[in-house]
Coordinates of N, CA and C in Angstrom, one line a residue:
X1 N -4.2 -36.0 -15.5 CA -4.5 -35.2 -14.3 C -3.5 -34.0 -14.3
X2 N -4.0 -32.8 -14.0 CA -3.1 -31.7 -14.0 C -2.1 -31.7 -12.8
X3 N -0.9 -31.3 -13.1 CA 0.2 -31.2 -12.1 C 0.5 -29.8 -11.7
X4 N -0.4 -28.9 -12.1 CA -0.1 -27.5 -11.7 C -0.3 -27.3 -10.2
X5 N 0.3 -26.3 -9.6 CA 0.2 -26.1 -8.1 C -1.2 -25.7 -7.7
X6 N -1.6 -26.1 -6.5 CA -2.9 -25.8 -6.0 C -3.1 -24.3 -5.9
X7 N -4.2 -23.8 -6.5 CA -4.4 -22.3 -6.5 C -5.2 -21.9 -5.2
X8 N -4.8 -20.8 -4.7 CA -5.6 -20.3 -3.5 C -7.0 -20.0 -3.9
X9 N -7.9 -20.3 -3.0 CA -9.3 -20.0 -3.3 C -9.8 -19.0 -2.2
X10 N -10.8 -18.2 -2.6 CA -11.3 -17.2 -1.8 C -12.1 -16.1 -2.6
X11 N -12.6 -15.1 -1.9 CA -13.3 -14.1 -2.6 C -12.3 -13.4 -3.5
X12 N -12.7 -13.0 -4.7 CA -11.7 -12.4 -5.7 C -11.2 -11.1 -5.1
X13 N -12.0 -10.3 -4.4 CA -11.5 -9.0 -3.8 C -10.4 -9.3 -2.8
X14 N -10.6 -10.3 -2.0 CA -9.6 -10.7 -0.9 C -8.3 -11.1 -1.5
X15 N -8.4 -12.0 -2.6 CA -7.2 -12.4 -3.2 C -6.5 -11.3 -3.9
X16 N -7.2 -10.4 -4.5 CA -6.6 -9.3 -5.2 C -5.9 -8.4 -4.2
X17 N -6.5 -8.2 -3.0 CA -5.9 -7.3 -2.0 C -4.6 -8.0 -1.5
X18 N -4.6 -9.3 -1.3 CA -3.5 -10.1 -0.9 C -2.3 -9.9 -1.9
X19 N -2.6 -10.1 -3.1 CA -1.6 -9.9 -4.2 C -1.1 -8.5 -4.2
X20 N -2.0 -7.5 -4.1 CA -1.6 -6.1 -4.2 C -0.7 -5.8 -3.0
X21 N -0.9 -6.2 -1.8 CA -0.1 -5.9 -0.7 C 1.3 -6.6 -0.9
X22 N 1.3 -7.8 -1.4 CA 2.5 -8.6 -1.6 C 3.4 -7.9 -2.6
X23 N 2.8 -7.5 -3.7 CA 3.6 -6.8 -4.7 C 4.1 -5.5 -4.3
X24 N 3.3 -4.7 -3.6 CA 3.8 -3.4 -3.0 C 4.9 -3.6 -2.1
X25 N 4.9 -4.7 -1.2 CA 6.0 -4.9 -0.3 C 7.2 -5.4 -1.1
X26 N 7.0 -6.1 -2.2 CA 8.2 -6.5 -3.0 C 8.9 -5.2 -3.6
X27 N 8.1 -4.2 -4.0 CA 8.6 -3.0 -4.5 C 9.3 -2.2 -3.4
X28 N 8.7 -2.1 -2.2 CA 9.3 -1.4 -1.1 C 10.6 -2.0 -0.6
X29 N 10.6 -3.4 -0.7 CA 11.8 -4.1 -0.1 C 12.8 -4.4 -1.2
X30 N 12.6 -3.8 -2.4 CA 13.5 -3.9 -3.5 C 13.7 -5.4 -4.1
X31 N 12.7 -6.2 -3.8 CA 12.7 -7.5 -4.5 C 12.2 -7.4 -5.9
X32 N 11.4 -6.4 -6.2 CA 11.1 -5.9 -7.5 C 11.7 -4.5 -7.7
X33 N 12.6 -4.4 -8.6 CA 13.4 -3.2 -8.8 C 12.8 -2.3 -9.8
X34 N 13.0 -1.0 -9.7 CA 12.6 -0.1 -10.8 C 13.1 -0.6 -12.1
X35 N 12.2 -0.7 -13.1 CA 12.6 -1.2 -14.4 C 12.4 -2.7 -14.6
X36 N 12.3 -3.4 -13.5 CA 12.0 -4.9 -13.7 C 10.7 -5.2 -14.4
X37 N 10.8 -6.1 -15.3 CA 9.6 -6.5 -16.1 C 9.1 -7.9 -15.6
X38 N 7.8 -8.2 -15.7 CA 7.3 -9.5 -15.3 C 5.9 -9.6 -16.0
X39 N 5.4 -10.8 -16.0 CA 4.1 -11.1 -16.6 C 3.1 -11.5 -15.5
X40 N 1.8 -11.4 -15.9 CA 0.8 -11.7 -14.9 C 0.9 -13.2 -14.6
X41 N 1.3 -14.0 -15.6 CA 1.4 -15.5 -15.3 C 2.5 -15.8 -14.3
X42 N 3.6 -15.1 -14.4 CA 4.7 -15.3 -13.5 C 4.3 -15.0 -12.0
X43 N 3.6 -13.9 -11.9 CA 3.1 -13.5 -10.5 C 2.1 -14.5 -10.0
X44 N 1.1 -14.9 -10.9 CA 0.1 -15.9 -10.5 C 0.7 -17.2 -10.1
X45 N 1.7 -17.6 -10.8 CA 2.4 -18.9 -10.5 C 3.1 -18.8 -9.2
X46 N 3.8 -17.7 -8.9 CA 4.6 -17.5 -7.7 C 3.6 -17.4 -6.5
X47 N 2.5 -16.8 -6.6 CA 1.6 -16.6 -5.5 C 0.5 -17.6 -5.5
X48 N 0.5 -18.5 -6.4 CA -0.4 -19.7 -6.5 C -1.9 -19.2 -6.5
X49 N -2.2 -18.2 -7.3 CA -3.5 -17.7 -7.5 C -3.8 -17.7 -9.1
X50 N -5.0 -17.4 -9.4 CA -5.3 -17.2 -10.9 C -4.8 -15.9 -11.3
X51 N -4.9 -15.6 -12.6 CA -4.5 -14.3 -13.2 C -5.5 -13.2 -12.9
X52 N -6.7 -13.6 -12.6 CA -7.7 -12.5 -12.3 C -7.4 -11.6 -11.2
X53 N -7.1 -12.1 -9.9 CA -6.7 -11.2 -8.9 C -5.4 -10.5 -9.1
X54 N -4.5 -11.2 -9.8 CA -3.2 -10.6 -10.2 C -3.4 -9.4 -11.0
X55 N -4.3 -9.5 -12.0 CA -4.6 -8.4 -12.9 C -5.2 -7.2 -12.2
X56 N -6.1 -7.6 -11.3 CA -6.8 -6.5 -10.5 C -5.8 -5.8 -9.6
X57 N -4.9 -6.5 -9.0 CA -3.9 -5.9 -8.1 C -3.0 -5.0 -8.9
X58 N -2.6 -5.5 -10.1 CA -1.7 -4.7 -10.9 C -2.4 -3.4 -11.4
X59 N -3.7 -3.5 -11.7 CA -4.4 -2.3 -12.1 C -4.4 -1.2 -10.9
X60 N -4.6 -1.7 -9.7 CA -4.5 -0.8 -8.6 C -3.1 -0.2 -8.4
X61 N -2.1 -1.0 -8.6 CA -0.8 -0.5 -8.5 C -0.4 0.5 -9.6
X62 N -1.0 0.2 -10.8 CA -0.8 1.1 -11.9 C -1.4 2.5 -11.6
X63 N -2.6 2.4 -11.1 CA -3.4 3.7 -10.8 C -2.6 4.5 -9.7
X64 N -1.9 3.8 -8.8 CA -1.1 4.5 -7.8 C 0.3 4.9 -8.3
X65 N 0.6 4.5 -9.5 CA 1.9 5.0 -10.0 C 3.1 4.1 -9.8
X66 N 2.9 2.8 -9.3 CA 4.0 2.0 -9.0 C 4.5 1.1 -10.2
X67 N 3.5 0.7 -11.1 CA 3.8 -0.1 -12.2 C 3.2 0.5 -13.5
X68 N 3.6 0.0 -14.6 CA 3.0 0.3 -15.9 C 2.9 -0.9 -16.8
X69 N 1.9 -0.9 -17.6 CA 1.7 -2.0 -18.5 C 2.4 -1.8 -19.9
X70 N 3.0 -2.8 -20.4 CA 3.6 -2.7 -21.8 C 2.8 -3.6 -22.7
X71 N 2.3 -3.0 -23.8 CA 1.5 -3.8 -24.7 C 2.3 -4.9 -25.3
X72 N 1.7 -6.1 -25.1 CA 2.3 -7.4 -25.6 C 3.5 -7.8 -24.8
X73 N 4.0 -7.1 -23.8 CA 5.2 -7.5 -23.2 C 5.1 -7.4 -21.6
X74 N 3.9 -7.5 -21.1 CA 3.8 -7.6 -19.7 C 3.8 -6.3 -18.9
X75 N 4.3 -6.4 -17.7 CA 4.3 -5.2 -16.8 C 5.7 -4.8 -16.4
X76 N 5.8 -3.6 -15.9 CA 7.1 -3.1 -15.5 C 7.0 -2.3 -14.3
X77 N 7.9 -2.5 -13.3 CA 8.0 -1.5 -12.2 C 8.5 -0.2 -12.7
X78 N 7.8 0.9 -12.4 CA 8.1 2.2 -13.0 C 9.6 2.6 -12.6
X79 N 10.4 3.0 -13.6 CA 11.7 3.5 -13.2 C 11.5 4.8 -12.4
X80 N 12.6 5.1 -11.6 CA 12.5 6.3 -10.8 C 12.4 7.5 -11.7
X81 N 11.4 8.4 -11.3 CA 11.3 9.7 -11.9 C 11.7 10.7 -10.8
X82 N 12.9 11.2 -10.9 CA 13.4 12.1 -9.9 C 12.6 13.4 -9.7
X83 N 12.1 13.9 -10.8 CA 11.4 15.2 -10.7 C 10.1 14.9 -9.9
X84 N 9.4 13.7 -10.2 CA 8.2 13.4 -9.5 C 8.4 13.3 -8.0
X85 N 9.5 12.6 -7.6 CA 9.8 12.5 -6.1 C 10.1 13.9 -5.5
X86 N 10.8 14.7 -6.2 CA 11.1 16.0 -5.7 C 9.8 16.8 -5.5
X87 N 8.9 16.7 -6.4 CA 7.6 17.4 -6.3 C 6.8 16.9 -5.0
X88 N 6.9 15.6 -4.8 CA 6.3 15.0 -3.6 C 6.9 15.6 -2.3
X89 N 8.2 15.7 -2.3 CA 8.9 16.3 -1.2 C 8.5 17.7 -1.0
X90 N 8.4 18.5 -2.1 CA 8.0 19.9 -2.0 C 6.6 20.0 -1.3
X91 N 5.7 19.1 -1.8 CA 4.3 19.1 -1.3 C 4.3 18.7 0.2
X92 N 5.1 17.7 0.5 CA 5.2 17.3 1.9 C 5.7 18.4 2.8
X93 N 6.6 19.2 2.3 CA 7.2 20.3 3.1 C 6.1 21.3 3.4
X94 N 5.3 21.6 2.4 CA 4.2 22.6 2.6 C 3.2 22.1 3.7
X95 N 2.8 20.9 3.6 CA 1.8 20.3 4.6 C 2.4 20.3 6.0
X96 N 3.7 19.9 6.1 CA 4.2 19.8 7.4 C 4.6 21.1 8.1
X97 N 5.0 22.1 7.2 CA 5.2 23.4 7.8 C 3.9 24.0 8.3
X98 N 2.8 23.8 7.6 CA 1.5 24.3 8.1 C 1.1 23.6 9.4
X99 N 1.4 22.3 9.4 CA 1.1 21.5 10.7 C 1.9 22.1 11.8
X100 N 3.2 22.4 11.6 CA 4.0 22.9 12.7 C 3.5 24.3 13.1
X101 N 3.0 25.1 12.2 CA 2.5 26.4 12.5 C 1.3 26.3 13.4
X102 N 0.4 25.3 13.1 CA -0.8 25.1 13.9 C -0.5 24.6 15.3
X103 N 0.5 23.7 15.3 CA 0.8 23.1 16.6 C 1.4 24.2 17.5
X104 N 2.2 25.1 17.0 CA 2.9 26.1 17.8 C 1.8 27.1 18.3
X105 N 0.7 27.2 17.6 CA -0.3 28.1 18.1 C -1.3 27.6 19.2
X106 N -1.1 26.3 19.5 CA -1.9 25.7 20.5 C -1.5 26.2 21.9
X107 N -2.4 26.1 22.9 CA -1.9 26.4 24.3 C -0.8 25.4 24.6
X108 N 0.2 25.9 25.3 CA 1.4 25.0 25.6 C 1.1 23.7 26.2
X109 N 0.2 23.7 27.2 CA -0.2 22.4 27.9 C -0.9 21.4 26.9
X110 N -1.8 21.9 26.1 CA -2.5 21.1 25.1 C -1.5 20.5 24.1
X111 N -0.5 21.4 23.6 CA 0.5 20.9 22.7 C 1.3 19.9 23.3
X112 N 1.8 20.0 24.5 CA 2.6 19.1 25.2 C 1.9 17.7 25.3
X113 N 0.6 17.8 25.7 CA -0.1 16.5 25.9 C -0.3 15.8 24.5
X114 N -0.6 16.6 23.5 CA -0.8 16.1 22.1 C 0.4 15.3 21.6
X115 N 1.6 15.9 21.9 CA 2.8 15.3 21.4 C 3.7 14.5 22.4
X116 N 3.0 14.1 23.5 CA 3.7 13.4 24.5 C 4.4 12.1 24.0
X117 N 3.7 11.3 23.2 CA 4.3 10.0 22.8 C 5.5 10.3 21.9
X118 N 5.5 11.3 21.1 CA 6.6 11.6 20.2 C 7.8 12.1 21.1
X119 N 7.6 12.9 22.1 CA 8.6 13.3 23.0 C 9.3 12.1 23.7
X120 N 8.4 11.2 24.2 CA 8.9 10.0 24.9 C 9.9 9.2 23.9
X121 N 9.4 9.0 22.7 CA 10.2 8.1 21.8 C 11.5 8.9 21.3
X122 N 11.4 10.1 20.9 CA 12.5 10.8 20.2 C 13.4 11.5 21.2
X123 N 13.0 11.8 22.4 CA 13.8 12.5 23.3 C 14.2 11.7 24.6
X124 N 13.2 11.1 25.2 CA 13.4 10.4 26.5 C 14.0 9.0 26.4
X125 N 13.4 8.2 25.5 CA 13.8 6.8 25.4 C 15.2 6.6 24.8
X126 N 15.9 5.5 25.1 CA 17.2 5.2 24.4 C 16.9 5.1 22.9
X127 N 18.0 5.4 22.1 CA 17.9 5.3 20.7 C 17.9 3.9 20.2
X128 N 17.1 3.7 19.1 CA 17.2 2.4 18.3 C 18.3 2.5 17.3
X129 N 18.8 1.4 16.9 CA 19.9 1.4 15.9 C 19.5 0.9 14.5
X130 N 18.5 0.0 14.5 CA 18.1 -0.6 13.3 C 17.5 0.4 12.3
X131 N 18.1 0.5 11.1 CA 17.7 1.5 10.1 C 16.2 1.4 9.7
X132 N 15.8 0.1 9.4 CA 14.5 -0.1 8.9 C 13.5 0.3 10.0
X133 N 13.7 -0.1 11.3 CA 12.8 0.3 12.3 C 12.7 1.8 12.5
X134 N 13.9 2.4 12.5 CA 13.9 3.9 12.6 C 13.1 4.6 11.5
X135 N 13.3 4.0 10.3 CA 12.6 4.6 9.1 C 11.1 4.5 9.3
X136 N 10.6 3.5 9.9 CA 9.1 3.4 10.2 C 8.7 4.4 11.2
X137 N 9.5 4.6 12.3 CA 9.2 5.5 13.3 C 9.3 7.0 12.7
X138 N 10.2 7.2 11.8 CA 10.4 8.5 11.1 C 9.1 8.8 10.4
X139 N 8.6 7.9 9.6 CA 7.3 8.1 9.0 C 6.2 8.4 10.0
X140 N 6.2 7.7 11.1 CA 5.1 7.9 12.1 C 5.2 9.2 12.7
X141 N 6.5 9.7 12.9 CA 6.7 11.0 13.5 C 6.1 12.1 12.7
X142 N 6.4 12.1 11.4 CA 5.9 13.2 10.5 C 4.4 13.1 10.3
X143 N 3.9 11.9 10.2 CA 2.4 11.7 10.1 C 1.7 12.2 11.4
X144 N 2.3 11.9 12.5 CA 1.7 12.3 13.8 C 1.7 13.8 13.9
X145 N 2.7 14.5 13.4 CA 2.6 16.0 13.4 C 1.4 16.5 12.7
X146 N 1.2 16.0 11.5 CA 0.1 16.4 10.7 C -1.2 16.0 11.3
X147 N -1.3 14.8 11.8 CA -2.6 14.3 12.4 C -2.9 15.1 13.6
X148 N -1.9 15.6 14.3 CA -2.1 16.3 15.6 C -2.9 17.6 15.4
X149 N -2.9 18.1 14.1 CA -3.6 19.3 13.9 C -5.1 19.1 13.9
X150 N -5.6 17.9 13.8 CA -7.0 17.6 13.8 C -7.6 17.7 12.4
X151 N -6.9 18.1 11.4 CA -7.4 18.2 10.1 C -7.3 16.9 9.4
X152 N -8.4 16.1 9.2 CA -8.3 14.8 8.7 C -8.0 14.7 7.2
X153 N -8.4 15.7 6.5 CA -8.1 15.8 5.1 C -6.6 16.0 4.8
X154 N -6.0 16.9 5.6 CA -4.5 17.1 5.5 C -3.8 15.8 5.9
X155 N -4.3 15.1 6.9 CA -3.7 13.8 7.3 C -3.8 12.8 6.2
X156 N -4.9 12.7 5.6 CA -5.2 11.7 4.5 C -4.2 11.9 3.4
X157 N -4.2 13.2 2.9 CA -3.3 13.5 1.8 C -1.8 13.2 2.1
X158 N -1.4 13.6 3.3 CA -0.1 13.5 3.8 C 0.3 12.0 3.8
X159 N -0.6 11.2 4.3 CA -0.4 9.7 4.4 C -0.2 9.1 3.0
X160 N -0.9 9.6 2.0 CA -0.8 9.0 0.7 C 0.6 9.4 0.1
X161 N 1.0 10.6 0.2 CA 2.3 11.0 -0.3 C 3.5 10.4 0.5
X162 N 3.2 10.1 1.8 CA 4.2 9.4 2.6 C 4.5 8.0 2.0
X163 N 3.4 7.3 1.6 CA 3.6 6.0 1.1 C 4.4 6.0 -0.2
X164 N 4.1 7.0 -1.0 CA 4.7 7.1 -2.3 C 6.3 7.4 -2.2
X165 N 6.7 8.0 -1.2 CA 8.1 8.3 -1.1 C 8.8 7.3 -0.1
X166 N 8.1 6.2 0.3 CA 8.7 5.3 1.2 C 9.9 4.6 0.7
X167 N 9.9 4.3 -0.5 CA 11.1 3.5 -1.1 C 12.3 4.4 -1.0
X168 N 12.2 5.7 -1.2 CA 13.3 6.6 -1.0 C 13.8 6.7 0.4
X169 N 12.9 6.8 1.3 CA 13.2 6.9 2.7 C 14.0 5.7 3.2
X170 N 13.6 4.5 2.7 CA 14.2 3.3 3.2 C 15.7 3.2 2.8
X171 N 15.9 3.7 1.6 CA 17.3 3.7 1.1 C 18.1 4.7 2.0
X172 N 17.5 5.8 2.3 CA 18.1 6.9 3.1 C 18.6 6.3 4.5
X173 N 17.8 5.4 5.0 CA 18.1 4.8 6.4 C 19.0 3.6 6.3
X174 N 19.6 3.4 5.2 CA 20.7 2.4 5.2 C 22.0 2.9 5.7
X175 N 22.0 4.2 6.0 CA 23.2 4.9 6.5 C 23.1 5.3 7.9
X176 N 24.1 5.0 8.7 CA 24.0 5.2 10.2 C 24.0 6.7 10.5
X177 N 24.6 7.6 9.7 CA 24.6 9.0 10.0 C 23.2 9.6 9.8
X178 N 22.4 9.0 8.9 CA 21.0 9.5 8.7 C 20.2 9.1 9.9
X179 N 20.4 8.0 10.5 CA 19.7 7.6 11.8 C 20.0 8.6 12.9
X180 N 21.3 8.9 13.1 CA 21.7 9.9 14.1 C 21.1 11.2 13.8
X181 N 21.1 11.7 12.6 CA 20.6 13.0 12.2 C 19.1 13.1 12.5
X182 N 18.4 12.0 12.2 CA 16.9 11.9 12.4 C 16.6 12.1 13.8
X183 N 17.3 11.4 14.7 CA 17.0 11.6 16.1 C 17.3 13.0 16.6
X184 N 18.4 13.5 16.2 CA 18.8 14.9 16.6 C 17.8 15.9 16.1
X185 N 17.4 15.8 14.8 CA 16.6 16.9 14.3 C 15.1 16.7 14.7
X186 N 14.6 15.5 14.9 CA 13.3 15.4 15.5 C 13.2 16.0 16.8
X187 N 14.2 15.8 17.7 CA 14.2 16.4 19.0 C 14.2 17.9 18.9
X188 N 15.0 18.4 18.0 CA 15.0 19.9 17.8 C 13.7 20.4 17.4
X189 N 13.0 19.8 16.5 CA 11.7 20.2 16.0 C 10.7 20.2 17.2
X190 N 10.7 19.1 18.0 CA 9.8 19.0 19.1 C 10.0 20.1 20.1
X191 N 11.3 20.4 20.4 CA 11.6 21.4 21.5 C 11.2 22.8 21.0
X192 N 11.4 23.0 19.7 CA 11.0 24.3 19.2 C 9.4 24.5 19.2
X193 N 8.7 23.4 18.9 CA 7.3 23.5 18.9 C 6.8 23.7 20.4
X194 N 7.4 23.0 21.3 CA 7.0 23.1 22.7 C 7.2 24.5 23.2
X195 N 8.2 25.2 22.7 CA 8.5 26.6 23.1 C 7.8 27.6 22.2
X196 N 7.0 27.1 21.3 CA 6.2 27.9 20.4 C 7.0 28.9 19.6
X197 N 8.2 28.4 19.2 CA 9.1 29.1 18.3 C 8.8 28.6 16.8
X198 N 7.7 29.2 16.3 CA 7.2 28.8 15.0 C 8.2 28.8 13.9
X199 N 8.9 29.9 13.7 CA 9.8 30.1 12.6 C 11.0 29.1 12.7
X200 N 11.5 29.0 14.0 CA 12.6 28.0 14.2 C 12.2 26.6 13.9
X201 N 11.0 26.2 14.4 CA 10.5 24.9 14.2 C 10.3 24.6 12.7
X202 N 9.8 25.6 12.0 CA 9.6 25.4 10.5 C 10.9 25.3 9.8
X203 N 11.9 26.1 10.2 CA 13.2 26.1 9.6 C 13.9 24.8 9.7
X204 N 13.9 24.3 11.0 CA 14.5 23.0 11.2 C 13.8 21.9 10.4
X205 N 12.5 21.9 10.4 CA 11.7 20.9 9.7 C 12.1 21.0 8.2
X206 N 12.1 22.2 7.7 CA 12.3 22.4 6.2 C 13.7 21.8 5.9
X207 N 14.7 22.2 6.7 CA 16.1 21.7 6.4 C 16.1 20.2 6.5
X208 N 15.4 19.6 7.5 CA 15.4 18.2 7.7 C 14.8 17.5 6.5
X209 N 13.7 18.0 6.0 CA 13.1 17.3 4.8 C 14.0 17.6 3.5
X210 N 14.7 18.8 3.5 CA 15.5 19.1 2.3 C 16.7 18.1 2.1
X211 N 17.2 17.6 3.3 CA 18.3 16.7 3.2 C 17.8 15.4 2.6
X212 N 16.6 14.9 3.0 CA 16.1 13.7 2.4 C 15.8 13.9 0.9
X213 N 15.3 15.1 0.6 CA 15.0 15.4 -0.8 C 16.3 15.3 -1.7
X214 N 17.3 15.9 -1.1 CA 18.6 15.9 -1.8 C 19.1 14.4 -2.1
X215 N 18.8 13.5 -1.2 CA 19.2 12.1 -1.3 C 18.6 11.5 -2.6
X216 N 17.4 12.0 -3.0 CA 16.7 11.5 -4.1 C 17.6 11.5 -5.3
X217 N 18.3 12.6 -5.5 CA 19.2 12.8 -6.7 C 20.5 11.9 -6.6
X218 N 20.8 11.5 -5.4 CA 22.0 10.7 -5.2 C 21.8 9.2 -5.4
X219 N 20.5 8.8 -5.5 CA 20.2 7.4 -5.6 C 20.7 6.9 -7.0
X220 N 21.3 5.8 -7.0 CA 21.8 5.2 -8.3 C 21.3 3.8 -8.4
X221 N 21.4 3.2 -9.6 CA 21.0 1.8 -9.8 C 21.9 0.9 -8.9
X222 N 23.1 1.3 -8.7 CA 24.0 0.5 -7.9 C 23.5 0.4 -6.5
X223 N 23.0 1.6 -5.9 CA 22.5 1.6 -4.5 C 21.3 0.7 -4.4
X224 N 20.4 0.8 -5.4 CA 19.2 -0.1 -5.4 C 19.6 -1.5 -5.5
X225 N 20.6 -1.9 -6.3 CA 21.0 -3.3 -6.4 C 21.6 -3.7 -5.1
X226 N 22.4 -2.9 -4.4 CA 22.9 -3.2 -3.1 C 21.8 -3.4 -2.1
X227 N 20.8 -2.6 -2.2 CA 19.7 -2.8 -1.2 C 18.9 -4.1 -1.4
X228 N 18.9 -4.6 -2.6 CA 18.2 -5.8 -2.9 C 19.1 -7.0 -2.4
X229 N 20.4 -6.9 -2.7 CA 21.3 -7.9 -2.3 C 21.5 -8.0 -0.7
X230 N 21.4 -6.9 -0.1 CA 21.5 -6.8 1.4 C 20.3 -6.1 2.0
X231 N 19.1 -6.8 1.9 CA 17.9 -6.1 2.4 C 18.0 -5.8 3.9
X232 N 17.3 -4.7 4.3 CA 17.2 -4.4 5.7 C 16.2 -5.3 6.3
X233 N 16.7 -6.0 7.3 CA 15.8 -7.0 8.0 C 15.4 -6.4 9.3

């Protein structure tokens, strides 16, 4: 009689989606590090599923640029490509500057109503201290600016590139000074938008993103290792 662990049963697509989300979270939480290698069998054993949904999940992750396959030697989490991340930050800046321009052109009352929730969180409410929580709200802030323009295609593209740079942003928020700066600069961006100061709002936004972009070049293997040893909970 076989002593292998009980395998999860269910629709193949559902199992593949479950594995896909679990592996992506492992990458974002630094449980799988850039450069780490693993086999389909190892993942299947750990998640107690067959290799079929694991393979499907890995193909999805490969298509999105998170992992790559090595002939005869399994899979690898893609090493950091600094130029690639900087290109994403450049593209993000273009989209968000355009979003700010459009928001500044709205009637003041409509603009204030559209961004009410952001004002409440970033200006009115007490500050949060947990870096991981603030990083999630930081993502939501920038996505909300783009979504508020009403252009669904801009919002879709922006959401995709936001996910791709998430691992960088989470490292950024391991530092207390970055949490403080995020609150301060988000408030400045919102106030400039409410006052319809387009150039000022775009300048603050551009500088705000540029600091995060600069952090990409500062990331080292040591920092990543420390993030894995002391994960943000």
